[in-house]
CSV table of C-alpha atoms and ligand atoms in Angstrom, one decimal:
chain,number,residue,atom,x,y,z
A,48,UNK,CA,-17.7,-16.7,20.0
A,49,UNK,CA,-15.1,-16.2,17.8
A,50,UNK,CA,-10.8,-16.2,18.2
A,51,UNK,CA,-9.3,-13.4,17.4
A,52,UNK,CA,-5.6,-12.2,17.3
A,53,UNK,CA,-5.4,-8.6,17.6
A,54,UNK,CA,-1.9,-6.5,17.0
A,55,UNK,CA,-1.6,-3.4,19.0
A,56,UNK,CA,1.6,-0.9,17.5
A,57,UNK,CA,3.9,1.2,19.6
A,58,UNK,CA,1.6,4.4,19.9
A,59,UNK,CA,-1.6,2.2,20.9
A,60,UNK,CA,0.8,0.9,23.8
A,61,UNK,CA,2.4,4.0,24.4
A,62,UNK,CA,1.9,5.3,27.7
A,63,UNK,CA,0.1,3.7,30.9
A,64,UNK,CA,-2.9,4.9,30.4
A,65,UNK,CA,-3.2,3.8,26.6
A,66,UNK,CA,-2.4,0.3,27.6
A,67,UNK,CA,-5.1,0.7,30.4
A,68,UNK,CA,-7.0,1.8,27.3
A,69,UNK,CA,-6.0,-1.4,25.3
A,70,UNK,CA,-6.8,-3.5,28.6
A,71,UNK,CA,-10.3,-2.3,28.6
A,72,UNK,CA,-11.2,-2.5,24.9
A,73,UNK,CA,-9.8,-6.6,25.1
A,74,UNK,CA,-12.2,-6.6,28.3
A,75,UNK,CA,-15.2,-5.3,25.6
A,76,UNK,CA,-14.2,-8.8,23.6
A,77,UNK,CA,-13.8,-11.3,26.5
A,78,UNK,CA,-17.3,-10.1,27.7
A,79,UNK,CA,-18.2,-10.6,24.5
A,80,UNK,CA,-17.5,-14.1,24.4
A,81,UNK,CA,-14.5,-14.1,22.2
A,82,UNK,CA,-11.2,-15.6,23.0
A,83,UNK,CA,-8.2,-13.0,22.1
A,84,UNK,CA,-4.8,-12.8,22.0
A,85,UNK,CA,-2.9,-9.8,22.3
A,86,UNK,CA,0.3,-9.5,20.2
A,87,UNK,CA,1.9,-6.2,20.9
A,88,UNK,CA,5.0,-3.6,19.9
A,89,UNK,CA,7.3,-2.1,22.6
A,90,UNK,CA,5.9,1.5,23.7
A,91,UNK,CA,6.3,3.7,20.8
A,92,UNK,CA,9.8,5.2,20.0
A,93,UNK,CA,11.2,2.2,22.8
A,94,UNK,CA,12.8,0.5,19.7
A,95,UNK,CA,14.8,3.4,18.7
A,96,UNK,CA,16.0,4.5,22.0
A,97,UNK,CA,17.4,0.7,22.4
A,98,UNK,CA,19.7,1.2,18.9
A,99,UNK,CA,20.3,4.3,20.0
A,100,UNK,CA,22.3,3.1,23.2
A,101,UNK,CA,23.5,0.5,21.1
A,102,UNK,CA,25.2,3.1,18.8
A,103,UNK,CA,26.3,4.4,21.7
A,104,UNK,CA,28.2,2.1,22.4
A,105,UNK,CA,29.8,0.9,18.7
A,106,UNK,CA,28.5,0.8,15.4
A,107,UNK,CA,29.9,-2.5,14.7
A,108,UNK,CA,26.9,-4.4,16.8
A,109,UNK,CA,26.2,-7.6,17.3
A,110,UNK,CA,23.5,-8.9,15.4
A,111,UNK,CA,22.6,-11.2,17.8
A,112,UNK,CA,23.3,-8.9,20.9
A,113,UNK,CA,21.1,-6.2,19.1
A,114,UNK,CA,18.2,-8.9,18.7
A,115,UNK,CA,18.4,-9.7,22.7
A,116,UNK,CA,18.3,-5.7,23.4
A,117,UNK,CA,15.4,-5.0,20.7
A,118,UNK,CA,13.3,-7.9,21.8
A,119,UNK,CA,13.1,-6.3,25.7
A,120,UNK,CA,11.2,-3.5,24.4
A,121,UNK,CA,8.1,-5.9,23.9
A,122,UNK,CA,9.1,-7.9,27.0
A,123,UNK,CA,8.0,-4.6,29.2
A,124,UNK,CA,4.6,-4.0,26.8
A,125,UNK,CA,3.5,-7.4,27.4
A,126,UNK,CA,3.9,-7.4,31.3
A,127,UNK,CA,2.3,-4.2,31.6
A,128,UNK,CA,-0.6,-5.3,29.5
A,129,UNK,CA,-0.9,-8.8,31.7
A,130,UNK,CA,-1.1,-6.7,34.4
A,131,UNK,CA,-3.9,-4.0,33.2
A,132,UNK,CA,-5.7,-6.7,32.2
A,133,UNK,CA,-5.4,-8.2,35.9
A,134,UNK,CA,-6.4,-5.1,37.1
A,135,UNK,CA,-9.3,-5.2,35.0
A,136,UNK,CA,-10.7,-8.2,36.4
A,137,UNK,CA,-9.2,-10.7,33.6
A,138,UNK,CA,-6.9,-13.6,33.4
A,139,UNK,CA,-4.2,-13.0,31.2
A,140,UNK,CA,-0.6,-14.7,30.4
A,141,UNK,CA,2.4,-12.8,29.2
A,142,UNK,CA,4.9,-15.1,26.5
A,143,UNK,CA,8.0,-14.0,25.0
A,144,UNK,CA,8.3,-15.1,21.7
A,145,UNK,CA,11.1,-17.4,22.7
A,146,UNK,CA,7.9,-18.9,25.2
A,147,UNK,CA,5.3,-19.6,23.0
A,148,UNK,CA,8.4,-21.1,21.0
A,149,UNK,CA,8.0,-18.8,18.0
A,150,UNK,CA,10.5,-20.6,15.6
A,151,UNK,CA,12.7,-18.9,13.4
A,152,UNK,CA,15.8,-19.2,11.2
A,153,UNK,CA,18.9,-17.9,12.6
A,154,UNK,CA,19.1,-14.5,10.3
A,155,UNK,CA,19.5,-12.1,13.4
A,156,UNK,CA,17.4,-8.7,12.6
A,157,UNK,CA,15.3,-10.1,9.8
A,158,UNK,CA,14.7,-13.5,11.0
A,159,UNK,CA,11.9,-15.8,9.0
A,160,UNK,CA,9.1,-17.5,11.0
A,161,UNK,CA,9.1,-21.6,10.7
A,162,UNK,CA,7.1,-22.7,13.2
A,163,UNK,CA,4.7,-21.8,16.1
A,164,UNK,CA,3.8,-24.2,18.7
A,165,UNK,CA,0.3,-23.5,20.1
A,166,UNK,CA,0.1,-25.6,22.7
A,167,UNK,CA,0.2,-23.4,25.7
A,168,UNK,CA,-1.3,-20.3,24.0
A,169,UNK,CA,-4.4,-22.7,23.1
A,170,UNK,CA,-4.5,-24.3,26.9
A,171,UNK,CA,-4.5,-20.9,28.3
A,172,UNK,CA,-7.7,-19.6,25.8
A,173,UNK,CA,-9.2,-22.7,27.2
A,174,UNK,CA,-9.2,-22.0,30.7
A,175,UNK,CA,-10.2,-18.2,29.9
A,176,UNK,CA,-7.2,-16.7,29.8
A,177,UNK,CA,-5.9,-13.6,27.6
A,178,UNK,CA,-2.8,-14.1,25.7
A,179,UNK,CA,-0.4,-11.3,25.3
A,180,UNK,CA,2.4,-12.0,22.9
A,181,UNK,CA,5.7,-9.8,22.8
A,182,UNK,CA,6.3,-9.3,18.6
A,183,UNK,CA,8.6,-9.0,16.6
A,184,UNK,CA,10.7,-11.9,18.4
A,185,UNK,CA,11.3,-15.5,18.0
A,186,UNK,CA,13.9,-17.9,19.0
A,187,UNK,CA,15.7,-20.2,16.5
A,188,UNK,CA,16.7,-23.7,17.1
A,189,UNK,CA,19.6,-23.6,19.1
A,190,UNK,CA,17.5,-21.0,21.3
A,191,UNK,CA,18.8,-17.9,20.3
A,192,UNK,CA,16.7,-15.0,20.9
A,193,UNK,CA,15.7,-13.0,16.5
A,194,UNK,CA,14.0,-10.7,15.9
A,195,UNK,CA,11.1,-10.4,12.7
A,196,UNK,CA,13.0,-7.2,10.8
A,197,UNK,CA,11.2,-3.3,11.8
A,198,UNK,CA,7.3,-3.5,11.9
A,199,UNK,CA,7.6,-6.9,12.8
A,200,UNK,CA,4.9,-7.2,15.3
A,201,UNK,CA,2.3,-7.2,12.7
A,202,UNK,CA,3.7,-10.6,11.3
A,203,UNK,CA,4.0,-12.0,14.3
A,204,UNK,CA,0.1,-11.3,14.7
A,205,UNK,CA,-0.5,-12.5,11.4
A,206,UNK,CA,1.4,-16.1,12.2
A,207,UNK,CA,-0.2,-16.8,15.2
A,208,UNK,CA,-3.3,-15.9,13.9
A,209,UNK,CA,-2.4,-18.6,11.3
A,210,UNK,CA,-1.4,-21.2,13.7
A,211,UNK,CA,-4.0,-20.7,15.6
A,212,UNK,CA,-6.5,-20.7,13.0
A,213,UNK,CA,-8.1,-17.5,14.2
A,214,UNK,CA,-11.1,-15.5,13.0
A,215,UNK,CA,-9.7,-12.6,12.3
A,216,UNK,CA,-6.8,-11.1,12.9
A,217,UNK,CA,-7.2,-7.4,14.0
A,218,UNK,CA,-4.0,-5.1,13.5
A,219,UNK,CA,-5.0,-1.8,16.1
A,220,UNK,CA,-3.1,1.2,14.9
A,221,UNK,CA,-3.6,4.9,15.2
A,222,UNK,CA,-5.0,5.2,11.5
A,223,UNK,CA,-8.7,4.1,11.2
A,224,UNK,CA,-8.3,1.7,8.2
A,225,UNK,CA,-6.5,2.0,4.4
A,226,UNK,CA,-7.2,5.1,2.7
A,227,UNK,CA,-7.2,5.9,-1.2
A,228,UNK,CA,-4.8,7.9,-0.4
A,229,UNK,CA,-2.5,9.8,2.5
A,230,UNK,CA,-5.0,11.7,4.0
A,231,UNK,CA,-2.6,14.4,5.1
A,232,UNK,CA,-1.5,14.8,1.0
A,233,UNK,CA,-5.2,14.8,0.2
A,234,UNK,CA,-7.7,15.8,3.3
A,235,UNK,CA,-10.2,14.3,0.4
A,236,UNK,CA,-8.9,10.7,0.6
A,237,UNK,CA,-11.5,7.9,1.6
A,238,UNK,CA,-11.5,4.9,3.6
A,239,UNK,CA,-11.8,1.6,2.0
A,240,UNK,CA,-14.3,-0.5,3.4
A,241,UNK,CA,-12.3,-3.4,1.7
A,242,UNK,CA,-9.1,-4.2,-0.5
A,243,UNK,CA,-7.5,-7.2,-2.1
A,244,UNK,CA,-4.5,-8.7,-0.6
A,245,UNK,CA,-2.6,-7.7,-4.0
A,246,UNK,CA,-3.7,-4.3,-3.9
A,247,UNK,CA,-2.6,-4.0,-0.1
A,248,UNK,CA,1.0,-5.4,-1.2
A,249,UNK,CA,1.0,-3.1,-4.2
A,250,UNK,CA,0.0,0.4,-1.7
A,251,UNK,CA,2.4,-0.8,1.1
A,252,UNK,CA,5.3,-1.1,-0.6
A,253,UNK,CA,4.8,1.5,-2.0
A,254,UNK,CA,5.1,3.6,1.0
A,255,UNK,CA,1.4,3.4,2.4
A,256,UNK,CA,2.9,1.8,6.0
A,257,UNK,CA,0.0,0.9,7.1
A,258,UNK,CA,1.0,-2.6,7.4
A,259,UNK,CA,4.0,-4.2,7.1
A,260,UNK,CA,4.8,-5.8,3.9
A,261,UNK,CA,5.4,-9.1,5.3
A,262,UNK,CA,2.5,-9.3,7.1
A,263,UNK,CA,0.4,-9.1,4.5
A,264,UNK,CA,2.1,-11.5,2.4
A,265,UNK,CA,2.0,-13.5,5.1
A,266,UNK,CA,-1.7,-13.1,5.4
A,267,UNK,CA,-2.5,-13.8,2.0
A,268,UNK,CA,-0.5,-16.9,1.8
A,269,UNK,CA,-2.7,-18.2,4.8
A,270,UNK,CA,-5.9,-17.1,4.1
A,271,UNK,CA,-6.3,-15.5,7.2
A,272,UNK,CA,-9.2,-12.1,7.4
A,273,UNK,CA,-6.8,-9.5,8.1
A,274,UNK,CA,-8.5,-6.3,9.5
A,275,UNK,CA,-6.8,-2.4,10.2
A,276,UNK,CA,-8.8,-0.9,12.6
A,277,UNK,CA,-8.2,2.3,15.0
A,278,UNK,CA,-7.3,1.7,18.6
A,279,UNK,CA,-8.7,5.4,19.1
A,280,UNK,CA,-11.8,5.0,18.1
A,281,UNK,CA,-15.1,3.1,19.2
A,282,UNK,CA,-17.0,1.0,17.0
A,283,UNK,CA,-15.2,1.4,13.6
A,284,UNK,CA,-14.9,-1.6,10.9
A,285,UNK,CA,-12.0,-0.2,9.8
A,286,UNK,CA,-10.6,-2.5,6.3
A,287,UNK,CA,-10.9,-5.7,5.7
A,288,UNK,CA,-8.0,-7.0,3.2
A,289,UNK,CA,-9.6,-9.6,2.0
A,290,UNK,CA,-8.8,-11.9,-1.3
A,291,UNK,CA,-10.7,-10.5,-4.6
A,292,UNK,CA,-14.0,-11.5,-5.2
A,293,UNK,CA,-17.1,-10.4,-6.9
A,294,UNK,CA,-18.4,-8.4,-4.2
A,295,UNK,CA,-15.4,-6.6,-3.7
A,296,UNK,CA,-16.0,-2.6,-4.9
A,297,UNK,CA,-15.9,-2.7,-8.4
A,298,UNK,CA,-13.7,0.7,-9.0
A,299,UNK,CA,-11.3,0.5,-11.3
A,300,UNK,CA,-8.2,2.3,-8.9
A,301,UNK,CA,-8.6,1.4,-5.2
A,302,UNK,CA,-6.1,3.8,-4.2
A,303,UNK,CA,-3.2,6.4,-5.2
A,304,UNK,CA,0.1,4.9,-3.8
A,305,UNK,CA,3.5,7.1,-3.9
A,306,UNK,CA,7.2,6.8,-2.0
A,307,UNK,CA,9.2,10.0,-1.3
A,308,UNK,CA,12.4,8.0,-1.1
A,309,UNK,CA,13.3,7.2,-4.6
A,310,UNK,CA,16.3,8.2,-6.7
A,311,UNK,CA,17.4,7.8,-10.3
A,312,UNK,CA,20.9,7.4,-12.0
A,313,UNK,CA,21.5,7.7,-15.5
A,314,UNK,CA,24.1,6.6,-17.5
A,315,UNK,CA,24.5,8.0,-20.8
A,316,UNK,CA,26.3,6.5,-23.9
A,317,UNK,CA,27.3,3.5,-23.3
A,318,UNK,CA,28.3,1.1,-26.4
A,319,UNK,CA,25.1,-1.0,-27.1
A,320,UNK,CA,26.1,-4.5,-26.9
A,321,UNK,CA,25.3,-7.8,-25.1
A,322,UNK,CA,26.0,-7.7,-21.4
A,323,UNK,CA,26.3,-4.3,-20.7
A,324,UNK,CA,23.0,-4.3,-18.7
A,325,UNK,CA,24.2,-7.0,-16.7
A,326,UNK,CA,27.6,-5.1,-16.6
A,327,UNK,CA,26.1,-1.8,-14.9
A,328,UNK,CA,23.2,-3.6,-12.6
A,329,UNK,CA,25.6,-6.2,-11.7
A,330,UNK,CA,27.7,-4.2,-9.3
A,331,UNK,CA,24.7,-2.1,-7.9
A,332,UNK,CA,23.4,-5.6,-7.2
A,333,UNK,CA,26.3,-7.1,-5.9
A,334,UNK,CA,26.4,-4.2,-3.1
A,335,UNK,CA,22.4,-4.8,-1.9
A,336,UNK,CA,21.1,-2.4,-3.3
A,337,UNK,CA,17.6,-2.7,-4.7
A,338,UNK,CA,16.8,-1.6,-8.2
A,339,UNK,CA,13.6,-0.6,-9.1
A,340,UNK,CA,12.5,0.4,-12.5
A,341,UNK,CA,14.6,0.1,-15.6
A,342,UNK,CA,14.5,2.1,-18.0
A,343,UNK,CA,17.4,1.7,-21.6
A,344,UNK,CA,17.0,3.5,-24.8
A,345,UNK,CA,18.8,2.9,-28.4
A,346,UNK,CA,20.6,6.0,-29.6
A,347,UNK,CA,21.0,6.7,-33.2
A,348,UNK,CA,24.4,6.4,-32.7
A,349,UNK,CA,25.1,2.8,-31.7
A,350,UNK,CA,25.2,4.1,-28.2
A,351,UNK,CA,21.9,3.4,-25.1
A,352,UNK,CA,21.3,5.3,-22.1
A,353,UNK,CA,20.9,3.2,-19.3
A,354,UNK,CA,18.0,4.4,-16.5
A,355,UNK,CA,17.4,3.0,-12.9
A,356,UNK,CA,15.9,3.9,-9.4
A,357,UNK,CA,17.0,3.1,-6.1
A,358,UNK,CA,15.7,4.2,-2.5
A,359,UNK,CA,17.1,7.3,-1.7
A,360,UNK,CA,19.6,5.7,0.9
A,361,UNK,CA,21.3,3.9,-1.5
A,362,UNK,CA,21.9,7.0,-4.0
A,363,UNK,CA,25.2,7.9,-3.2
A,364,UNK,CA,26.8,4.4,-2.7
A,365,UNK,CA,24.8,3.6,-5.9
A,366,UNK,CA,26.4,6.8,-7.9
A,367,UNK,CA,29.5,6.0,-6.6
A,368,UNK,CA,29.1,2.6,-8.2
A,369,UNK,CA,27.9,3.6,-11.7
A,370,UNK,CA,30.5,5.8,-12.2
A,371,UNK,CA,33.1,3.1,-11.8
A,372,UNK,CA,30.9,1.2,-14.3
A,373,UNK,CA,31.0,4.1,-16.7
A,374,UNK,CA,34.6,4.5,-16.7
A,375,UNK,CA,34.8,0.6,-17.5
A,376,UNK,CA,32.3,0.7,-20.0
A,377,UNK,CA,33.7,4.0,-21.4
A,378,UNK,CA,30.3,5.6,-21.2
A,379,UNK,CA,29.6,9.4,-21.9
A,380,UNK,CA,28.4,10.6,-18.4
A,381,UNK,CA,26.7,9.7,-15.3
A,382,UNK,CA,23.7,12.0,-14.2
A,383,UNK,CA,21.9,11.4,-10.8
A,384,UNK,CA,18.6,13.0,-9.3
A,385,UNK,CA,17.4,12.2,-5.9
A,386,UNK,CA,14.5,15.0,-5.5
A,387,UNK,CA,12.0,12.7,-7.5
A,388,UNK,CA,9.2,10.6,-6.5
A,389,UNK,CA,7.2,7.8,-7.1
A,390,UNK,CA,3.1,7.6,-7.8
A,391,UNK,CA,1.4,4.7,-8.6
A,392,UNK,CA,-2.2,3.5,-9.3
A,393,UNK,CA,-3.3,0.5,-7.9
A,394,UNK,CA,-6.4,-1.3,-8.7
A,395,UNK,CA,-7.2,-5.0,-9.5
A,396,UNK,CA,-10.3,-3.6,-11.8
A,397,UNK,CA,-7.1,-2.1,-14.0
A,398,UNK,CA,-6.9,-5.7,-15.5
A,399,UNK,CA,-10.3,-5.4,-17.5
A,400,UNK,CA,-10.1,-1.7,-18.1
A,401,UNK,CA,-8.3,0.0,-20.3
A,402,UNK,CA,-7.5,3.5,-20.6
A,403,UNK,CA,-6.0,4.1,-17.2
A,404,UNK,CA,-2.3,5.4,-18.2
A,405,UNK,CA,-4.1,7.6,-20.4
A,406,UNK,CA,-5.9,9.1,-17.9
A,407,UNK,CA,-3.4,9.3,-15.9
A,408,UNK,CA,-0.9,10.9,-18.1
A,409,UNK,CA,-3.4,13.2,-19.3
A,410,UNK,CA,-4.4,14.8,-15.7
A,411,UNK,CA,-1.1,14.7,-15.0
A,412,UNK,CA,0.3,17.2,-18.2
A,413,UNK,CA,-2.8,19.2,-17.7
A,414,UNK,CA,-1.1,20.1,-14.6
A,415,UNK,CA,2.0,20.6,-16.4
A,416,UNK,CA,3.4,17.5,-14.3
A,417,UNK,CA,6.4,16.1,-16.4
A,418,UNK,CA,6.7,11.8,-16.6
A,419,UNK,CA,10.3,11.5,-15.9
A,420,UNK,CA,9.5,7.4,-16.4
A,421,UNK,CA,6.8,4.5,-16.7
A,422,UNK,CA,6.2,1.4,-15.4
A,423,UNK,CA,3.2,-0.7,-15.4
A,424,UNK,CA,1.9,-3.9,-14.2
A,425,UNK,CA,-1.0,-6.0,-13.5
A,426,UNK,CA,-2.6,-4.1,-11.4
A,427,UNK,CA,-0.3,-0.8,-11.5
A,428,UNK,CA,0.4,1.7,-13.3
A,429,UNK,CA,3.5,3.9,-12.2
A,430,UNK,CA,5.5,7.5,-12.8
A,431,UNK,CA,8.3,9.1,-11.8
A,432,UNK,CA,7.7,12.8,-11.1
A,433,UNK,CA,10.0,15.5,-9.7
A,434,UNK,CA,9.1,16.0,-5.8
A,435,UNK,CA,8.0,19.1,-6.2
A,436,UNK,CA,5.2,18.1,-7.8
A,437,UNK,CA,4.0,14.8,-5.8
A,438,UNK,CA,0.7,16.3,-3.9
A,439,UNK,CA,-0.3,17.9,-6.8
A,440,UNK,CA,0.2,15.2,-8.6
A,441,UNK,CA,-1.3,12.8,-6.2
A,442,UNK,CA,-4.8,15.3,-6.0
A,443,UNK,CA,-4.9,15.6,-9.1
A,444,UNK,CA,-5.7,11.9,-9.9
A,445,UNK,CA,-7.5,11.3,-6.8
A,446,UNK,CA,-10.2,14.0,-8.5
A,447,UNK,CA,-9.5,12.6,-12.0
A,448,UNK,CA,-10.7,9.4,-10.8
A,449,UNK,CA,-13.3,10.6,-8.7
A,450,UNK,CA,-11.4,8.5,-5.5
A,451,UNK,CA,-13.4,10.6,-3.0
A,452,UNK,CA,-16.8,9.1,-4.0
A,453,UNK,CA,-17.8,5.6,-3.0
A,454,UNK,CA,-17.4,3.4,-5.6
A,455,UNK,CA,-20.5,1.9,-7.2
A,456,UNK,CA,-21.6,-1.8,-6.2
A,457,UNK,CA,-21.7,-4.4,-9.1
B,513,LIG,N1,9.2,-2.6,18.0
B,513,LIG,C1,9.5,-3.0,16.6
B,513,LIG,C2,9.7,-1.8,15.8
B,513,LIG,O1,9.6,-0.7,16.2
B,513,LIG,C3,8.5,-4.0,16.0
B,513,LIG,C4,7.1,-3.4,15.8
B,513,LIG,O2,6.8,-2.4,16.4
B,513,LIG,O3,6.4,-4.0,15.1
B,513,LIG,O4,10.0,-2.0,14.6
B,514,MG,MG1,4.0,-0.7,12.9
């Protein structure tokens, strides 16, 4: 008998019939002899049609108004559920997060959990109930109803699997585990049995949603077995992310990681002196906008080019920004380009093996593929390509490093 949390997203809980579905695959675990709890998203694009009445309405929302419409879209999943599982000839319990008293800080849309009081999920397990959880929701100490940030549900899934000191926790999605790649860039990509908890950080942000990022971090801070398995289809293991150890696959890259929503800003000839980095990031910073890599060179002439990314969002707000900058600085020119891309390699056995970026740079000019920038660390090693050229790029690699082979047990 084991307790397991699993985490069913917005298409496994989609329609009726899929949470029927959902209802009788829990049933396969109770008759099993486990004890589950069910932590589940609104129906899928639910979310979205809530901020859309919202905009309807102003754009100058609430943030804690928007929290208390969000957080009904998992109210109605995790009713529904309780009552296919009735149906199905189980007991089960529907909580709110609010119920369950899912603590949180007061930072309305992207709230941080504190706290998670087990004592009525654990007395329901114990007289055979199922739990079903609403995500992505909390309440925070004067009882306001927050929400986790977008994707939230798989934290919630991950905490409660923490505080309940679970088994596993089990995120149900409609991908069958963590590929070396996006399957749909290169039909050749390959399920990983396993992955590290820094490797799964490293391919979802960047841009591998699988999971979200938060969830993960979440998971490896507290130890818990996290696995991605397919709501679709019976009888898969799916991946387990799991912390490194010496049975883990010993391939050097676990998987080919890349993120369509990059941008880059240049700024050319500005006087090289002390503080002028902090003098152009500064602002960009000051207005929220993540910087990625960095890039500055040293002219001949005295004078350094100054290179950055940012997510595509931010690329005009961040070019508007630079060019004030340049003005102040009384630099040359500012150049922008928001058609490029990132692709990273990710692999923990990168740390004992050298050679990779020369691999990698290699495949990729044999393909004619011009490195627009670097940036490598621990377990990554990244470029900046123009768009045009990510899936090639990305199948490239995944054949220069043989990713569609199983990887050879040490
Ligand atoms: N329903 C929320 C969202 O769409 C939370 C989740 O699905 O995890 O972002
Ligand atoms: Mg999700």
């Amino acid at each position: 008998m084991a307790l397991i949390v699993q985490k069913y997203g917005g298409t496994s809980v989609g329609t009726t019939e899929r949470i029927e579905a959902v209802a009788r695959k829990i049933k396969g675990y109770v008759e099993r002899g486990d004890q589950v709890v069910a932590v589940v998203s609104a129906m899928s694009g639910e979310t979205n049609r809530l901020l859309t009445l919202a905009s309807e309405i102003t754009n100058a929302q609430s943030s804690r108004e928007l929290d208390v419409l969000l957080t009904t879209g998992e109210q109605v999943t995790i009713a529904l559920l309780s009552m296919a599982l009735h149906h199905a000839g189980l007991k089960a319990r529907s909580y709110t997060g609010g119920q369950v008293r899912i603590l949180t800080d007061s930072e309305h849309s992207k709230a941080r959990i504190r706290d998670i009081d087990d004592q009525h999920v654990r007395a329901d397990l114990d007289s055979g109930h199922v739990v079903v959880v609403a995500g992505f929701q909390g309440v925070d100490e004067q009882g306001n109803i927050t929400t986790l940030g977008r994707g939230g549900s798989d934290t919630t899934a991950v905490a409660m699997a923490a505080a309940l000191r679970a088994d596993e926790c089990q995120i149900f999605t409609d991908v069958d585990g963590v590929y070396t790649t996006d399957p749909r860039v290169e039909p050749k990509a390959r399920k990983l049995d396993r992955i590290t908890f820094e490797e799964m950080l490293e391919m979802a942000s960047l841009g591998s949603k699988v999971l979200q990022i938060r969830s993960v971090e979440f998971a490896g801070k507290y130890n818990v077995p996290l696995r991605v398995l397919s709501s679709f289809e019976e009888g898969g293991s799916g991946t387990l992310i799991t912390f490194e150890d010496d049975s883990v696959e010993q391939a050097k890259i676990s998987g080919i990681a890349f993120n369509r929503d990059e941008a880059k800003l240049l700024i050319k000839g500005v006087p090289d002196q002390p503080g002028v980095a902090h003098h152009i990031v500064g602002p960009v910073a000051a207005a929220n906008i993540e910087v990625d890599m960095i890039i500055q060179n040293i002219a001949q002439d005295g004078t350094t080019d100054f290179t950055f990314t940012v997510h595509r969002n931010d690329y005009e707000k961040a070019l508007r920004i630079l060019e004030k900058t340049a003005k102040e600085l009384g630099a040359a020119e500012v150049v922008g380009d928001d058609k490029i891309v990132k692709l990273s390699l990710v692999g923990v056995g990168m740390r004992s093996h050298a050679g990779i970026a020369s691999t990698m740079f290699e495949t990729l000019a044999n393909e004619n593929i011009n490195i627009r920038m670097i940036s490598t660390s621990e377990i990554k090693v990244s470029v900046v390509i123009d768009e045009k050229y990510l899936e090639l790029g990305v199948r490239a690699l995944h054949e220069a490093f043989q990713l569609d082979a199983e990887p050879k047990r040490v």
